Amino acid sequence: MKKFSADFVFPIDQAPIKNGLVIMDDKGKILEITHLNQHDQSSVDMLDGVLIPGFVNTHCHLELSHMKGKVDTGTTLIPFITNVVTQRNASQEIIQAAIASAEQEMIDGGVVAVGDICNVVDTFAQKSKGNLRYHNFIEMFDFLQDANAQNTFDQYIDVYNKLSLDENSKKSCVPHAPYSVSKSLFQLINNNNVNKDVTVSIHNQETIPENELFQDNKGAFYDFYGAFDISLNAFDEKGKSSIHYAIQNMDPSLKILFVHNTLTNQTDIEAAQAWGDKVFWATCANANLYIENRLPNYQLFINANSKMTVGTDSLTSNWQLSILEELKTISKFASYIPLETLLKWSTLNGAEALGFENELGSLTIGKTPGLNLLNIDFENNPVIESMTKVDRLI
């Protein structure tokens, strides 16, 4: 049995507890959440700061970890994608070492679960070790070419079939982004996910040319596809932003995780949340700054009572894989967001988005959510700032 007390305990699913006490068994299962003065204190580990559940990283590309530092900052999305496509090849020795190192970085940073994008099988061996929970998003794209949809699906379903699951993992077929997935491929993805308890992620509205493509049938994506000899002559969407194309072609009965959302406006948010009652949003603040030097308008999501979550994206588009560093950036540029809200985004909301809410996300009796300590003086300075640190306890 393990007992931890701190200045405040944040169960997340209830109000913070001053001088709270967390009691866990040796495997990390929560046995009791109470006040310190209601329990024998002789065997309690007394700590300064706030206790919270383990972080949930809802968006990562672990397989790109070997590309750290290879792509310049501030290029905007389309040059970034081009660099990833043309530079991602490396030896398996290099790729596997980078994957293992990146996973350990997340573990050390208090992460207990990851929503991870998979285009290839490179991460599967590391994941089989069971160090973290993963919802594996087998990502597909056919560059809006309906005629290639079946061949594309067959290619990626082979990756999907090679991933064996255990009690700590999930998998689903997912579309890459509205600008890269045809209606036919959307349908094949939907068919594969029918009657499965899974989440579907999709990159959404992270660059101006994405909306230009759908609203006006113009913009830099025409040049991008042309450089790869891909024609958009048959593309006939016009008049609405890209998220409307996505929701027209996705399954609203599943959990849907829209990722990035830097250009998502109030109308877009309302349309998505009216379309489906299991809509989640993932913000990857540092990646957004790394690639496009812009952030979402978080107030719009708060006003709409949206379920925001937090991701890191990849080491190709970020300086680290730290949820705390993401929270620092959000807090710096959107200081109006309360600490309690940020902690819920990065724990319980993320666990719900990935389908791990029965085990993770809150300090609730019966769960095994991990336990992190943040050196925050909640009574006098309840903010995440540059000097905030996380210690993983369980």
Tab-separated table of C-alpha atoms in Angstrom:
chain	number	residue	atom	x	y	z
A	1	MET	CA	0.000	0.000	0.000
A	2	LYS	CA	1.224	3.523	-0.852
A	3	LYS	CA	0.031	6.786	0.695
A	4	PHE	CA	0.692	10.257	-0.712
A	5	SER	CA	-0.386	13.630	0.648
A	6	ALA	CA	0.179	17.113	-0.747
A	7	ASP	CA	-0.988	20.670	-0.210
A	8	PHE	CA	-3.827	19.896	-2.613
A	9	VAL	CA	-5.088	16.770	-4.325
A	10	PHE	CA	-6.833	17.301	-7.659
A	11	PRO	CA	-9.049	14.253	-8.288
A	12	ILE	CA	-10.261	16.063	-11.470
A	13	ASP	CA	-13.777	14.565	-11.250
A	14	GLN	CA	-14.417	16.477	-8.021
A	15	ALA	CA	-13.204	19.671	-6.349
A	16	PRO	CA	-9.587	19.946	-5.186
A	17	ILE	CA	-8.954	18.654	-1.663
A	18	LYS	CA	-6.743	20.728	0.623
A	19	ASN	CA	-4.270	18.533	2.498
A	20	GLY	CA	-5.655	15.589	0.585
A	21	LEU	CA	-4.513	12.003	0.828
A	22	VAL	CA	-4.272	9.423	-1.965
A	23	ILE	CA	-4.063	5.759	-0.978
A	24	MET	CA	-3.091	3.211	-3.641
A	25	ASP	CA	-2.254	-0.454	-3.703
A	26	ASP	CA	1.139	-1.635	-4.915
A	27	LYS	CA	-0.106	-1.748	-8.514
A	28	GLY	CA	-1.348	1.849	-8.469
A	29	LYS	CA	-5.064	1.220	-8.022
A	30	ILE	CA	-6.830	3.964	-6.063
A	31	LEU	CA	-8.160	2.597	-2.776
A	32	GLU	CA	-9.169	5.836	-1.077
A	33	ILE	CA	-9.206	9.607	-1.569
A	34	THR	CA	-9.601	11.531	1.671
A	35	HIS	CA	-8.259	14.319	3.908
A	36	LEU	CA	-4.943	13.833	5.647
A	37	ASN	CA	-6.446	14.541	9.082
A	38	GLN	CA	-8.859	11.642	8.653
A	39	HIS	CA	-6.124	9.015	8.464
A	40	ASP	CA	-3.071	7.735	10.314
A	41	GLN	CA	-0.201	9.897	9.058
A	42	SER	CA	2.685	7.721	10.183
A	43	SER	CA	3.238	6.032	6.815
A	44	VAL	CA	2.263	8.909	4.523
A	45	ASP	CA	4.684	10.387	1.955
A	46	MET	CA	4.246	14.134	2.623
A	47	LEU	CA	4.769	16.301	-0.471
A	48	ASP	CA	4.676	19.973	-1.446
A	49	GLY	CA	2.515	20.932	-4.420
A	50	VAL	CA	-0.522	19.372	-6.080
A	51	LEU	CA	-1.225	15.735	-6.861
A	52	ILE	CA	-2.937	14.928	-10.159
A	53	PRO	CA	-3.611	11.843	-12.295
A	54	GLY	CA	-1.218	10.839	-15.055
A	55	PHE	CA	-1.290	12.923	-18.232
A	56	VAL	CA	-2.949	11.697	-21.429
A	57	ASN	CA	-1.314	12.677	-24.730
A	58	THR	CA	-4.108	12.459	-27.297
A	59	HIS	CA	-2.046	13.160	-30.410
A	60	CYS	CA	1.441	11.928	-31.212
A	61	HIS	CA	3.403	10.530	-34.159
A	62	LEU	CA	5.834	8.299	-32.282
A	63	GLU	CA	7.091	6.734	-35.503
A	64	LEU	CA	8.566	10.093	-36.587
A	65	SER	CA	10.739	10.470	-33.481
A	66	HIS	CA	13.950	9.943	-35.473
A	67	MET	CA	13.251	13.173	-37.381
A	68	LYS	CA	13.835	15.471	-34.413
A	69	GLY	CA	15.504	18.669	-35.597
A	70	LYS	CA	15.383	17.719	-39.287
A	71	VAL	CA	12.579	20.110	-40.263
A	72	ASP	CA	12.899	23.860	-39.782
A	73	THR	CA	10.434	25.821	-37.692
A	74	GLY	CA	8.034	28.330	-39.204
A	75	THR	CA	7.796	26.768	-42.655
A	76	THR	CA	3.963	26.530	-42.585
A	77	LEU	CA	2.182	23.216	-43.023
A	78	ILE	CA	2.594	22.368	-46.711
A	79	PRO	CA	6.409	22.679	-46.787
A	80	PHE	CA	6.448	20.806	-43.477
A	81	ILE	CA	4.469	17.899	-44.977
A	82	THR	CA	6.773	17.849	-47.996
A	83	ASN	CA	9.813	17.628	-45.737
A	84	VAL	CA	8.295	14.763	-43.750
A	85	VAL	CA	7.380	12.814	-46.882
A	86	THR	CA	10.819	13.247	-48.457
A	87	GLN	CA	13.011	12.887	-45.355
A	88	ARG	CA	11.394	10.269	-43.117
A	89	ASN	CA	13.406	7.275	-44.336
A	90	ALA	CA	16.135	5.998	-42.025
A	91	SER	CA	17.619	2.703	-40.861
A	92	GLN	CA	15.500	0.580	-38.544
A	93	GLU	CA	18.234	0.799	-35.924
A	94	ILE	CA	17.943	4.585	-35.838
A	95	ILE	CA	14.134	4.524	-35.967
A	96	GLN	CA	13.756	1.982	-33.151
A	97	ALA	CA	16.232	3.744	-30.868
A	98	ALA	CA	14.419	7.045	-31.355
A	99	ILE	CA	11.009	5.453	-30.672
A	100	ALA	CA	12.218	3.879	-27.424
A	101	SER	CA	13.820	7.135	-26.297
A	102	ALA	CA	10.712	9.173	-27.124
A	103	GLU	CA	8.443	6.769	-25.266
A	104	GLN	CA	10.696	6.980	-22.198
A	105	GLU	CA	10.564	10.774	-22.412
A	106	MET	CA	6.771	10.626	-22.204
A	107	ILE	CA	6.880	8.165	-19.297
A	108	ASP	CA	9.324	10.378	-17.394
A	109	GLY	CA	7.033	13.346	-18.073
A	110	GLY	CA	4.072	11.701	-16.375
A	111	VAL	CA	2.193	10.477	-19.455
A	112	VAL	CA	0.167	7.275	-18.980
A	113	ALA	CA	-1.643	6.994	-22.340
A	114	VAL	CA	-1.115	8.124	-25.917
A	115	GLY	CA	-3.231	8.542	-29.015
A	116	ASP	CA	-0.648	7.622	-31.609
A	117	ILE	CA	-0.779	8.005	-35.386
A	118	CYS	CA	0.556	4.995	-37.298
A	119	ASN	CA	1.285	4.952	-41.028
A	120	VAL	CA	3.696	2.016	-40.744
A	121	VAL	CA	4.460	-0.775	-38.268
A	122	ASP	CA	7.627	0.779	-36.805
A	123	THR	CA	6.233	1.456	-33.310
A	124	PHE	CA	4.543	-1.902	-32.775
A	125	ALA	CA	7.515	-3.721	-31.249
A	126	GLN	CA	8.064	-1.010	-28.629
A	127	LYS	CA	4.366	-0.824	-27.819
A	128	SER	CA	4.210	-4.577	-27.241
A	129	LYS	CA	6.306	-4.020	-24.083
A	130	GLY	CA	3.230	-2.511	-22.414
A	131	ASN	CA	4.919	0.564	-20.952
A	132	LEU	CA	2.022	2.867	-21.863
A	133	ARG	CA	-1.568	2.556	-22.965
A	134	TYR	CA	-2.046	3.359	-26.647
A	135	HIS	CA	-4.972	4.081	-28.878
A	136	ASN	CA	-3.365	3.404	-32.260
A	137	PHE	CA	-4.778	5.451	-35.113
A	138	ILE	CA	-3.949	3.646	-38.371
A	139	GLU	CA	-3.982	6.682	-40.610
A	140	MET	CA	-4.991	6.585	-44.278
A	141	PHE	CA	-4.860	9.071	-47.150
A	142	ASP	CA	-5.404	8.813	-50.908
A	143	PHE	CA	-4.914	12.497	-51.821
A	144	LEU	CA	-8.607	12.957	-52.730
A	145	GLN	CA	-8.377	10.313	-55.474
A	146	ASP	CA	-11.551	8.191	-55.292
A	147	ALA	CA	-10.182	5.797	-57.879
A	148	ASN	CA	-7.282	4.955	-55.548
A	149	ALA	CA	-9.372	4.540	-52.401
A	150	GLN	CA	-9.548	0.739	-52.365
A	151	ASN	CA	-5.848	0.251	-53.075
A	152	THR	CA	-4.996	2.773	-50.384
A	153	PHE	CA	-7.285	1.090	-47.878
A	154	ASP	CA	-5.798	-2.330	-48.649
A	155	GLN	CA	-2.297	-0.960	-48.058
A	156	TYR	CA	-3.129	0.470	-44.639
A	157	ILE	CA	-5.427	-2.317	-43.484
A	158	ASP	CA	-2.359	-4.525	-43.744
A	159	VAL	CA	-0.696	-2.278	-41.147
A	160	TYR	CA	-3.875	-2.422	-39.050
A	161	ASN	CA	-3.955	-6.224	-39.133
A	162	LYS	CA	-0.326	-6.515	-38.039
A	163	LEU	CA	-1.010	-4.764	-34.737
A	164	SER	CA	-1.924	-7.187	-31.959
A	165	LEU	CA	-3.918	-5.727	-29.072
A	166	ASP	CA	-3.811	-6.363	-25.350
A	167	GLU	CA	-5.860	-4.947	-22.480
A	168	ASN	CA	-3.854	-1.714	-22.606
A	169	SER	CA	-4.383	-0.872	-26.263
A	170	LYS	CA	-6.956	-0.033	-28.914
A	171	LYS	CA	-6.797	0.544	-32.645
A	172	SER	CA	-8.917	2.142	-35.337
A	173	CYS	CA	-8.695	3.139	-38.973
A	174	VAL	CA	-8.701	6.912	-39.345
A	175	PRO	CA	-8.579	9.550	-42.103
A	176	HIS	CA	-5.517	11.795	-42.217
A	177	ALA	CA	-7.216	15.128	-42.990
A	178	PRO	CA	-10.083	16.544	-45.043
A	179	TYR	CA	-7.656	17.690	-47.751
A	180	SER	CA	-6.162	14.214	-48.222
A	181	VAL	CA	-9.046	11.723	-48.012
A	182	SER	CA	-11.642	11.039	-50.712
A	183	LYS	CA	-15.289	10.280	-50.017
A	184	SER	CA	-14.715	6.677	-51.059
A	185	LEU	CA	-11.856	6.217	-48.605
A	186	PHE	CA	-13.904	7.816	-45.830
A	187	GLN	CA	-16.584	5.199	-46.461
A	188	LEU	CA	-14.130	2.301	-46.366
A	189	ILE	CA	-12.769	3.620	-43.065
A	190	ASN	CA	-16.275	3.976	-41.650
A	191	ASN	CA	-17.151	0.423	-42.657
A	192	ASN	CA	-14.122	-0.990	-40.877
A	193	ASN	CA	-14.931	0.835	-37.620
A	194	VAL	CA	-18.611	-0.140	-37.443
A	195	ASN	CA	-19.723	-1.541	-34.056
A	196	LYS	CA	-16.277	-1.063	-32.531
A	197	ASP	CA	-15.597	0.875	-29.335
A	198	VAL	CA	-12.983	3.130	-30.888
A	199	THR	CA	-12.090	6.746	-31.487
A	200	VAL	CA	-11.453	8.265	-34.912
A	201	SER	CA	-8.981	11.132	-35.151
A	202	ILE	CA	-8.531	13.570	-38.010
A	203	HIS	CA	-6.181	16.519	-38.513
A	204	ASN	CA	-8.316	19.634	-38.842
A	205	GLN	CA	-7.936	23.245	-39.990
A	206	GLU	CA	-4.300	23.899	-39.131
A	207	THR	CA	-3.400	25.977	-42.176
A	208	ILE	CA	-5.100	28.668	-44.276
A	209	PRO	CA	-4.774	26.764	-47.600
A	210	GLU	CA	-6.906	23.940	-46.152
A	211	ASN	CA	-9.959	26.155	-45.855
A	212	GLU	CA	-9.139	27.885	-49.156
A	213	LEU	CA	-9.261	24.516	-50.893
A	214	PHE	CA	-12.772	23.808	-49.664
A	215	GLN	CA	-14.261	27.280	-49.603
A	216	ASP	CA	-12.906	28.646	-52.876
A	217	ASN	CA	-11.299	25.753	-54.799
A	218	LYS	CA	-7.967	27.547	-54.827
A	219	GLY	CA	-4.802	27.880	-52.825
A	220	ALA	CA	-1.473	26.207	-52.180
A	221	PHE	CA	-2.785	22.652	-52.040
A	222	TYR	CA	-3.256	22.728	-55.813
A	223	ASP	CA	0.465	23.421	-56.215
A	224	PHE	CA	1.347	20.846	-53.550
A	225	TYR	CA	-0.581	18.071	-55.288
A	226	GLY	CA	0.641	19.205	-58.688
A	227	ALA	CA	4.237	18.767	-57.559
A	228	PHE	CA	3.434	15.071	-57.023
A	229	ASP	CA	1.541	14.818	-60.364
A	230	ILE	CA	-1.790	14.464	-58.550
A	231	SER	CA	-4.774	16.107	-60.209
A	232	LEU	CA	-7.617	17.809	-58.338
A	233	ASN	CA	-9.718	18.274	-61.468
A	234	ALA	CA	-12.479	16.081	-60.035
A	235	PHE	CA	-12.560	17.905	-56.705
A	236	ASP	CA	-15.946	19.626	-56.431
A	237	GLU	CA	-16.328	20.802	-52.837
A	238	LYS	CA	-16.916	24.535	-52.457
A	239	GLY	CA	-18.461	27.076	-50.134
A	240	LYS	CA	-17.810	25.681	-46.658
A	241	SER	CA	-14.740	25.167	-44.507
A	242	SER	CA	-12.970	21.820	-44.481
A	243	ILE	CA	-14.524	20.529	-41.266
A	244	HIS	CA	-17.922	20.414	-42.983
A	245	TYR	CA	-16.532	18.009	-45.582
A	246	ALA	CA	-15.158	15.880	-42.747
A	247	ILE	CA	-18.406	15.626	-40.801
A	248	GLN	CA	-20.361	14.885	-43.957
A	249	ASN	CA	-18.209	11.805	-44.466
A	250	MET	CA	-17.519	10.538	-40.922
A	251	ASP	CA	-19.577	8.390	-38.560
A	252	PRO	CA	-21.160	10.482	-35.772
A	253	SER	CA	-21.867	7.389	-33.670
A	254	LEU	CA	-18.139	7.074	-32.888
A	255	LYS	CA	-15.929	9.267	-30.758
A	256	ILE	CA	-14.325	11.834	-33.071
A	257	LEU	CA	-11.106	13.657	-32.202
A	258	PHE	CA	-10.398	16.783	-34.262
A	259	VAL	CA	-6.704	17.635	-34.031
A	260	HIS	CA	-5.000	21.072	-34.127
A	261	ASN	CA	-8.021	23.292	-34.966
A	262	THR	CA	-5.965	26.479	-35.165
A	263	LEU	CA	-8.365	28.057	-37.667
A	264	THR	CA	-11.584	26.531	-36.325
A	265	ASN	CA	-14.192	29.226	-35.665
A	266	GLN	CA	-17.415	29.369	-33.683
A	267	THR	CA	-19.558	28.222	-36.610
A	268	ASP	CA	-17.284	25.235	-37.197
A	269	ILE	CA	-17.370	24.226	-33.534
A	270	GLU	CA	-21.141	24.508	-33.334
A	271	ALA	CA	-21.590	22.518	-36.546
A	272	ALA	CA	-19.367	19.676	-35.350
A	273	GLN	CA	-20.919	19.472	-31.893
A	274	ALA	CA	-24.430	19.568	-33.324
A	275	TRP	CA	-23.491	16.765	-35.731
A	276	GLY	CA	-22.170	14.373	-33.086
A	277	ASP	CA	-22.438	14.076	-29.315
A	278	LYS	CA	-19.013	12.401	-28.934
A	279	VAL	CA	-16.840	15.154	-30.367
A	280	PHE	CA	-13.451	15.908	-28.801
A	281	TRP	CA	-10.778	18.413	-29.764
A	282	ALA	CA	-7.000	18.069	-29.423
A	283	THR	CA	-4.696	21.044	-29.178
A	284	CYS	CA	-0.971	20.669	-29.847
A	285	ALA	CA	0.155	24.171	-28.979
A	286	ASN	CA	3.899	23.819	-29.402
A	287	ALA	CA	3.541	22.018	-32.737
A	288	ASN	CA	1.216	24.761	-33.962
A	289	LEU	CA	3.849	27.334	-33.063
A	290	TYR	CA	6.631	25.181	-34.538
A	291	ILE	CA	4.927	24.823	-37.915
A	292	GLU	CA	2.611	27.805	-38.452
A	293	ASN	CA	3.318	30.144	-35.520
A	294	ARG	CA	-0.362	30.337	-34.596
A	295	LEU	CA	-2.642	28.955	-31.883
A	296	PRO	CA	-6.355	28.185	-31.695
A	297	ASN	CA	-8.761	30.645	-30.112
A	298	TYR	CA	-9.310	28.614	-26.947
A	299	GLN	CA	-12.049	30.926	-25.692
A	300	LEU	CA	-14.315	29.757	-28.518
A	301	PHE	CA	-14.009	26.149	-27.346
A	302	ILE	CA	-14.590	27.115	-23.722
A	303	ASN	CA	-17.676	29.121	-24.687
A	304	ALA	CA	-19.057	26.094	-26.556
A	305	ASN	CA	-18.389	23.771	-23.591
A	306	SER	CA	-16.142	21.721	-25.860
A	307	LYS	CA	-14.161	18.730	-24.635
A	308	MET	CA	-10.626	19.902	-25.296
A	309	THR	CA	-7.675	17.536	-24.923
A	310	VAL	CA	-3.915	17.997	-25.193
A	311	GLY	CA	-1.387	16.394	-27.542
A	312	THR	CA	2.251	16.891	-28.420
A	313	ASP	CA	2.366	15.925	-32.105
A	314	SER	CA	5.787	14.507	-33.046
A	315	LEU	CA	9.429	15.297	-32.416
A	316	THR	CA	9.480	16.405	-36.040
A	317	SER	CA	7.169	19.288	-35.127
A	318	ASN	CA	7.989	19.837	-31.464
A	319	TRP	CA	11.007	20.350	-29.234
A	320	GLN	CA	9.859	17.648	-26.774
A	321	LEU	CA	6.995	15.249	-26.019
A	322	SER	CA	5.881	16.857	-22.769
A	323	ILE	CA	2.265	17.519	-21.855
A	324	LEU	CA	3.436	19.883	-19.125
A	325	GLU	CA	5.322	21.949	-21.723
A	326	GLU	CA	2.121	22.086	-23.777
A	327	LEU	CA	0.235	23.391	-20.733
A	328	LYS	CA	2.946	25.985	-20.121
A	329	THR	CA	2.546	27.294	-23.660
A	330	ILE	CA	-1.239	27.388	-23.462
A	331	SER	CA	-1.070	29.143	-20.096
A	332	LYS	CA	1.434	31.688	-21.444
A	333	PHE	CA	-0.660	32.690	-24.451
A	334	ALA	CA	-4.116	32.120	-22.919
A	335	SER	CA	-3.652	33.008	-19.257
A	336	TYR	CA	-7.415	33.337	-18.824
A	337	ILE	CA	-7.756	29.528	-18.744
A	338	PRO	CA	-7.950	28.334	-15.111
A	339	LEU	CA	-5.540	25.715	-13.810
A	340	GLU	CA	-8.395	23.308	-13.095
A	341	THR	CA	-9.494	23.524	-16.740
A	342	LEU	CA	-6.017	22.835	-18.096
A	343	LEU	CA	-5.617	19.842	-15.808
A	344	LYS	CA	-8.957	18.404	-16.914
A	345	TRP	CA	-8.015	18.852	-20.574
A	346	SER	CA	-4.775	16.956	-20.050
A	347	THR	CA	-6.166	14.106	-17.942
A	348	LEU	CA	-9.853	13.162	-17.808
A	349	ASN	CA	-10.886	14.659	-21.157
A	350	GLY	CA	-7.983	12.891	-22.840
A	351	ALA	CA	-8.815	9.578	-21.182
A	352	GLU	CA	-12.428	9.876	-22.356
A	353	ALA	CA	-11.350	10.789	-25.881
A	354	LEU	CA	-9.177	7.683	-26.176
A	355	GLY	CA	-11.654	5.363	-24.442
A	356	PHE	CA	-9.565	4.826	-21.299
A	357	GLU	CA	-11.794	6.711	-18.862
A	358	ASN	CA	-12.609	3.595	-16.837
A	359	GLU	CA	-8.941	3.225	-15.864
A	360	LEU	CA	-7.370	6.676	-16.283
A	361	GLY	CA	-7.985	10.381	-16.097
A	362	SER	CA	-9.094	10.963	-12.503
A	363	LEU	CA	-8.138	9.995	-8.972
A	364	THR	CA	-11.191	7.816	-8.518
A	365	ILE	CA	-11.487	4.701	-6.390
A	366	GLY	CA	-10.901	1.623	-8.531
A	367	LYS	CA	-8.922	3.382	-11.261
A	368	THR	CA	-5.184	3.013	-11.935
A	369	PRO	CA	-4.575	6.499	-13.349
A	370	GLY	CA	-0.958	7.100	-12.405
A	371	LEU	CA	0.028	9.887	-10.050
A	372	ASN	CA	1.955	13.084	-10.797
A	373	LEU	CA	3.175	15.852	-8.510
A	374	LEU	CA	3.294	19.434	-9.778
A	375	ASN	CA	5.252	22.008	-7.758
A	376	ILE	CA	2.377	24.517	-7.771
A	377	ASP	CA	1.362	26.696	-4.824
A	378	PHE	CA	-2.356	26.476	-5.508
A	379	GLU	CA	-3.453	28.842	-2.755
A	380	ASN	CA	-1.097	31.697	-3.598
A	381	ASN	CA	-0.188	31.216	-7.277
A	382	PRO	CA	-2.540	28.738	-8.987
A	383	VAL	CA	-0.900	28.788	-12.409
A	384	ILE	CA	1.379	26.703	-14.597
A	385	GLU	CA	4.459	28.766	-15.368
A	386	SER	CA	7.949	28.304	-16.791
A	387	MET	CA	9.378	26.920	-13.538
A	388	THR	CA	6.627	24.350	-13.013
A	389	LYS	CA	7.923	20.785	-12.869
A	390	VAL	CA	6.303	17.362	-12.864
A	391	ASP	CA	7.441	14.378	-10.839
A	392	ARG	CA	5.956	11.020	-11.776
A	393	LEU	CA	5.207	9.134	-8.557
A	394	ILE	CA	3.324	6.111	-9.940
